[in-house]
């Protein structure tokens, strides 16, 4: 407290007490002069140079109270990004909110791809990765690689390597193979290679990915890749923005729906069929060779698949044939043949429907996927059927994609 009748001079800011009864007067400008600059510390000659006192003489400057002398300018505060050597986004540029650290290197992935046209297989050799982004508290990661074919990514066409523990430079040297890859797939499909961090206590974390259009591959020529991983930007829609906060899996589901479009169906695997019209026996010989990458329908991650065939229209319902059941597999081999006795001219008006089912004990069987071959089919299915009619006594093997939609009238078939 200032005694009554005594005014406080401008040079007096606040009073501090030392020993009892003693009072020290400190200038308020000097009391509050704290250097808060985030940049490099620069030498300060005198605090009073930044807060000049009002009064005569060279030190007071003769200026108005609070003005800084012209010979010393206030210390300019540099932006933190400029001090750290980072670049700031240009005016009007959108800020990526997916990851706050856009300058962090995600790492590099080395792999080989080989398309074998003769066997309709795509060989993916996952070799190694270098300099992956740390994902765990110990500064390391537990990385693994998973593959999808786009569009139509689902569990049926997912392939996965083993997990390498506590490393940022994993070495896998694993060969993953896609069966049933046709020339049409090479033209339109894209291989997505994602590197993730396995976390046993919570959800696995996404590190980065690479997308390779299969049209870059030449038949029977191995192509080597050593590419930096990239992060995918979530879709700019309200639903995707909220889903992105819940993880990369939600984002990928919506991304695939956008890429597939409304007219494409979910892929449920591939089936290898053999067709041949026998002139001697006067009938169609249908061979169920094998299936690959079937969708898992059971809780154990597998299915118990079998195949049924019908020749439509089938008024008498006598055209059904059925293979045996293969237990706990997503890549069954059947090697079974069925015969339909019919003239070639009549066969040209028919449609062969092939459906794959999962056998369940005590309840209805689950539909996995199906395909129709006939004059009303499209793409490879129609071409396979026409080639069979035009080349009798010749066995023609082709791969076909199983889709989630039942062929016409297949939904009314008994499940057994």
Tab-separated table of C-alpha atoms in Angstrom, residues 33-270:
chain	number	residue	atom	x	y	z
A	33	UNK	CA	10.341	-8.168	-19.349
A	34	UNK	CA	10.637	-11.890	-20.093
A	35	UNK	CA	12.145	-13.215	-23.306
A	36	UNK	CA	9.646	-15.706	-24.736
A	37	UNK	CA	11.063	-15.981	-28.247
A	38	UNK	CA	10.998	-19.602	-29.492
A	39	UNK	CA	13.939	-18.981	-31.793
A	40	UNK	CA	17.672	-18.809	-31.098
A	41	UNK	CA	18.517	-16.758	-28.008
A	42	UNK	CA	20.020	-13.430	-28.892
A	43	UNK	CA	22.058	-11.290	-26.468
A	44	UNK	CA	20.064	-8.527	-24.788
A	45	UNK	CA	22.108	-5.488	-23.825
A	46	UNK	CA	19.707	-3.932	-21.359
A	47	UNK	CA	16.100	-4.663	-20.611
A	48	UNK	CA	15.530	-0.954	-20.241
A	49	UNK	CA	16.355	-0.539	-23.949
A	50	UNK	CA	13.127	-2.315	-24.756
A	51	UNK	CA	11.163	-0.408	-22.104
A	52	UNK	CA	12.642	3.109	-21.980
A	53	UNK	CA	11.861	5.357	-19.061
A	54	UNK	CA	10.291	8.714	-19.658
A	55	UNK	CA	12.579	11.559	-18.736
A	56	UNK	CA	15.354	13.805	-19.966
A	57	UNK	CA	18.706	12.620	-20.996
A	58	UNK	CA	19.988	10.058	-23.471
A	59	UNK	CA	18.634	7.076	-21.543
A	60	UNK	CA	15.115	8.388	-21.392
A	61	UNK	CA	15.219	9.124	-25.078
A	62	UNK	CA	12.942	12.092	-24.629
A	63	UNK	CA	10.179	10.074	-26.288
A	64	UNK	CA	6.731	9.153	-25.254
A	65	UNK	CA	6.408	6.529	-22.581
A	66	UNK	CA	6.512	2.994	-24.051
A	67	UNK	CA	8.128	3.862	-27.404
A	68	UNK	CA	11.177	1.863	-28.376
A	69	UNK	CA	14.252	3.816	-29.468
A	70	UNK	CA	14.934	3.749	-33.205
A	71	UNK	CA	18.400	2.263	-32.768
A	72	UNK	CA	16.997	-0.992	-31.337
A	73	UNK	CA	14.107	-2.789	-32.969
A	74	UNK	CA	12.088	-5.386	-31.087
A	75	UNK	CA	13.258	-8.941	-31.649
A	76	UNK	CA	11.369	-10.456	-34.578
A	77	UNK	CA	9.641	-13.725	-33.768
A	78	UNK	CA	10.313	-16.252	-36.496
A	79	UNK	CA	7.698	-18.916	-37.210
A	80	UNK	CA	8.607	-22.250	-35.590
A	81	UNK	CA	8.369	-24.027	-38.928
A	82	UNK	CA	10.903	-21.704	-40.513
A	83	UNK	CA	13.299	-22.181	-37.597
A	84	UNK	CA	13.102	-25.930	-37.980
A	85	UNK	CA	13.681	-25.834	-41.734
A	86	UNK	CA	10.165	-27.040	-42.619
A	87	UNK	CA	8.095	-25.490	-45.367
A	88	UNK	CA	4.752	-23.935	-44.659
A	89	UNK	CA	1.750	-24.678	-46.900
A	90	UNK	CA	0.873	-22.113	-49.509
A	91	UNK	CA	-2.128	-19.888	-49.106
A	92	UNK	CA	-5.296	-21.707	-50.055
A	93	UNK	CA	-3.737	-25.186	-49.861
A	94	UNK	CA	-5.687	-27.841	-48.018
A	95	UNK	CA	-4.135	-29.204	-44.847
A	96	UNK	CA	-3.957	-32.969	-44.580
A	97	UNK	CA	-5.504	-33.881	-41.254
A	98	UNK	CA	-4.958	-37.604	-41.692
A	99	UNK	CA	-1.506	-37.462	-40.119
A	100	UNK	CA	-0.032	-34.496	-38.319
A	101	UNK	CA	3.517	-35.402	-39.344
A	102	UNK	CA	3.504	-35.145	-43.113
A	103	UNK	CA	7.290	-35.071	-43.389
A	104	UNK	CA	7.848	-38.429	-41.687
A	105	UNK	CA	9.291	-41.117	-43.969
A	106	UNK	CA	7.163	-44.248	-43.996
A	107	UNK	CA	9.906	-46.475	-45.385
A	108	UNK	CA	10.634	-48.394	-48.591
A	109	UNK	CA	9.397	-51.786	-49.781
A	110	UNK	CA	11.238	-54.114	-52.145
A	111	UNK	CA	9.328	-56.811	-54.044
A	112	UNK	CA	9.050	-58.693	-57.357
A	113	UNK	CA	5.994	-59.373	-59.523
A	114	UNK	CA	5.636	-62.036	-62.221
A	115	UNK	CA	2.556	-62.768	-64.323
A	116	UNK	CA	2.541	-66.324	-65.716
A	117	UNK	CA	0.081	-66.206	-68.588
A	118	UNK	CA	0.205	-69.949	-69.235
A	119	UNK	CA	-0.854	-70.943	-65.708
A	120	UNK	CA	-2.965	-67.807	-65.048
A	121	UNK	CA	-1.032	-66.995	-61.887
A	122	UNK	CA	0.416	-63.830	-60.408
A	123	UNK	CA	3.529	-64.413	-58.306
A	124	UNK	CA	4.306	-61.755	-55.683
A	125	UNK	CA	7.691	-62.043	-53.973
A	126	UNK	CA	7.819	-59.821	-50.885
A	127	UNK	CA	11.520	-59.340	-50.186
A	128	UNK	CA	12.234	-56.696	-47.546
A	129	UNK	CA	11.484	-53.230	-46.222
A	130	UNK	CA	13.817	-50.495	-44.988
A	131	UNK	CA	13.395	-47.546	-42.667
A	132	UNK	CA	9.807	-48.197	-41.629
A	133	UNK	CA	8.042	-45.685	-39.439
A	134	UNK	CA	8.248	-46.649	-35.720
A	135	UNK	CA	4.818	-47.629	-34.424
A	136	UNK	CA	5.460	-49.035	-30.922
A	137	UNK	CA	6.590	-47.438	-27.679
A	138	UNK	CA	10.017	-49.047	-27.989
A	139	UNK	CA	10.669	-47.169	-31.249
A	140	UNK	CA	10.254	-50.312	-33.369
A	141	UNK	CA	7.409	-52.117	-35.155
A	142	UNK	CA	6.017	-55.596	-35.808
A	143	UNK	CA	5.445	-55.305	-39.575
A	144	UNK	CA	3.669	-57.608	-41.978
A	145	UNK	CA	2.487	-57.206	-45.591
A	146	UNK	CA	-0.979	-57.897	-46.983
A	147	UNK	CA	-2.113	-57.899	-50.614
A	148	UNK	CA	-5.456	-57.079	-52.238
A	149	UNK	CA	-6.640	-56.939	-55.820
A	150	UNK	CA	-8.629	-53.810	-56.652
A	151	UNK	CA	-11.384	-53.259	-57.420
A	152	UNK	CA	-13.205	-55.972	-55.520
A	153	UNK	CA	-10.981	-56.185	-52.444
A	154	UNK	CA	-12.327	-58.642	-49.887
A	155	UNK	CA	-11.126	-61.423	-47.633
A	156	UNK	CA	-11.346	-63.833	-50.540
A	157	UNK	CA	-8.418	-62.242	-52.398
A	158	UNK	CA	-6.324	-61.143	-49.423
A	159	UNK	CA	-2.852	-62.626	-49.053
A	160	UNK	CA	-0.621	-61.990	-46.069
A	161	UNK	CA	2.994	-62.539	-45.028
A	162	UNK	CA	4.291	-63.541	-41.625
A	163	UNK	CA	4.970	-60.891	-38.986
A	164	UNK	CA	8.551	-59.838	-38.241
A	165	UNK	CA	8.997	-58.768	-34.622
A	166	UNK	CA	10.717	-55.644	-33.280
A	167	UNK	CA	12.340	-54.326	-36.427
A	168	UNK	CA	12.180	-51.378	-38.798
A	169	UNK	CA	14.092	-53.275	-41.507
A	170	UNK	CA	12.202	-56.566	-41.883
A	171	UNK	CA	13.191	-59.323	-44.286
A	172	UNK	CA	10.397	-61.638	-45.447
A	173	UNK	CA	11.501	-63.383	-48.662
A	174	UNK	CA	8.012	-64.858	-49.041
A	175	UNK	CA	6.221	-65.825	-52.247
A	176	UNK	CA	2.478	-65.137	-52.409
A	177	UNK	CA	0.538	-66.409	-55.431
A	178	UNK	CA	-2.787	-65.405	-56.944
A	179	UNK	CA	-4.424	-68.129	-59.039
A	180	UNK	CA	-6.981	-67.580	-61.752
A	181	UNK	CA	-5.575	-64.271	-63.025
A	182	UNK	CA	-6.749	-63.629	-66.565
A	183	UNK	CA	-5.641	-61.155	-69.226
A	184	UNK	CA	-8.711	-59.084	-68.387
A	185	UNK	CA	-7.518	-58.857	-64.768
A	186	UNK	CA	-4.102	-57.696	-65.928
A	187	UNK	CA	-5.749	-54.930	-67.934
A	188	UNK	CA	-8.105	-53.610	-65.264
A	189	UNK	CA	-6.853	-54.713	-61.842
A	190	UNK	CA	-4.544	-52.922	-59.422
A	191	UNK	CA	-2.457	-54.716	-56.808
A	192	UNK	CA	-2.533	-53.007	-53.427
A	193	UNK	CA	0.426	-53.839	-51.160
A	194	UNK	CA	-0.026	-52.554	-47.621
A	195	UNK	CA	2.467	-52.668	-44.743
A	196	UNK	CA	0.878	-52.824	-41.293
A	197	UNK	CA	2.045	-53.085	-37.707
A	198	UNK	CA	0.635	-55.990	-35.711
A	199	UNK	CA	-0.651	-55.110	-32.265
A	200	UNK	CA	-1.902	-57.945	-30.075
A	201	UNK	CA	-3.536	-55.659	-27.527
A	202	UNK	CA	-5.467	-53.451	-29.964
A	203	UNK	CA	-6.166	-53.027	-33.652
A	204	UNK	CA	-3.345	-53.408	-36.140
A	205	UNK	CA	-1.980	-50.091	-37.381
A	206	UNK	CA	-1.537	-49.013	-40.993
A	207	UNK	CA	1.999	-47.872	-41.927
A	208	UNK	CA	1.872	-47.291	-45.669
A	209	UNK	CA	0.958	-48.830	-49.003
A	210	UNK	CA	1.878	-49.132	-52.675
A	211	UNK	CA	-0.519	-49.574	-55.596
A	212	UNK	CA	0.748	-51.216	-58.781
A	213	UNK	CA	-1.449	-51.353	-61.914
A	214	UNK	CA	-1.072	-54.852	-63.302
A	215	UNK	CA	-0.956	-53.481	-66.852
A	216	UNK	CA	2.640	-52.496	-66.092
A	217	UNK	CA	3.562	-56.191	-66.119
A	218	UNK	CA	4.575	-58.133	-69.204
A	219	UNK	CA	3.748	-61.848	-69.432
A	220	UNK	CA	6.487	-64.149	-68.136
A	221	UNK	CA	8.798	-61.235	-67.296
A	222	UNK	CA	9.673	-60.633	-63.652
A	223	UNK	CA	9.590	-56.978	-62.674
A	224	UNK	CA	11.525	-55.663	-59.657
A	225	UNK	CA	10.209	-52.829	-57.486
A	226	UNK	CA	11.847	-50.756	-54.749
A	227	UNK	CA	9.342	-48.018	-53.921
A	228	UNK	CA	8.642	-45.639	-51.050
A	229	UNK	CA	5.485	-46.325	-49.098
A	230	UNK	CA	2.663	-43.806	-49.331
A	231	UNK	CA	-0.267	-42.916	-47.144
A	232	UNK	CA	-3.757	-42.712	-48.541
A	233	UNK	CA	-5.838	-39.556	-48.026
A	234	UNK	CA	-9.370	-40.250	-46.725
A	235	UNK	CA	-12.271	-39.472	-49.008
A	236	UNK	CA	-13.661	-35.948	-48.786
A	237	UNK	CA	-17.150	-36.909	-47.668
A	238	UNK	CA	-18.777	-36.515	-44.242
A	239	UNK	CA	-19.122	-40.239	-43.712
A	240	UNK	CA	-15.517	-40.962	-44.672
A	241	UNK	CA	-14.169	-38.187	-42.485
A	242	UNK	CA	-15.825	-39.692	-39.435
A	243	UNK	CA	-14.800	-43.185	-40.472
A	244	UNK	CA	-11.171	-42.133	-40.900
A	245	UNK	CA	-11.027	-41.342	-37.204
A	246	UNK	CA	-11.914	-44.951	-36.429
A	247	UNK	CA	-9.062	-46.394	-38.455
A	248	UNK	CA	-7.808	-47.316	-41.866
A	249	UNK	CA	-10.116	-50.335	-42.189
A	250	UNK	CA	-13.231	-48.161	-42.268
A	251	UNK	CA	-11.625	-45.877	-44.818
A	252	UNK	CA	-10.632	-48.753	-47.094
A	253	UNK	CA	-14.152	-50.188	-47.099
A	254	UNK	CA	-15.641	-46.936	-48.322
A	255	UNK	CA	-12.789	-46.371	-50.752
A	256	UNK	CA	-13.410	-49.723	-52.397
A	257	UNK	CA	-17.117	-48.981	-52.725
A	258	UNK	CA	-16.252	-45.749	-54.535
A	259	UNK	CA	-13.751	-47.478	-56.825
A	260	UNK	CA	-16.002	-50.417	-57.652
A	261	UNK	CA	-19.016	-48.292	-58.506
A	262	UNK	CA	-22.633	-49.346	-58.153
A	263	UNK	CA	-22.564	-51.824	-61.046
A	264	UNK	CA	-19.800	-54.124	-59.757
A	265	UNK	CA	-20.394	-57.058	-57.428
A	266	UNK	CA	-18.282	-58.362	-54.612
A	267	UNK	CA	-15.831	-61.034	-55.661
A	268	UNK	CA	-16.025	-64.287	-53.717
A	269	UNK	CA	-13.177	-66.212	-55.312
A	270	UNK	CA	-12.237	-67.927	-58.591
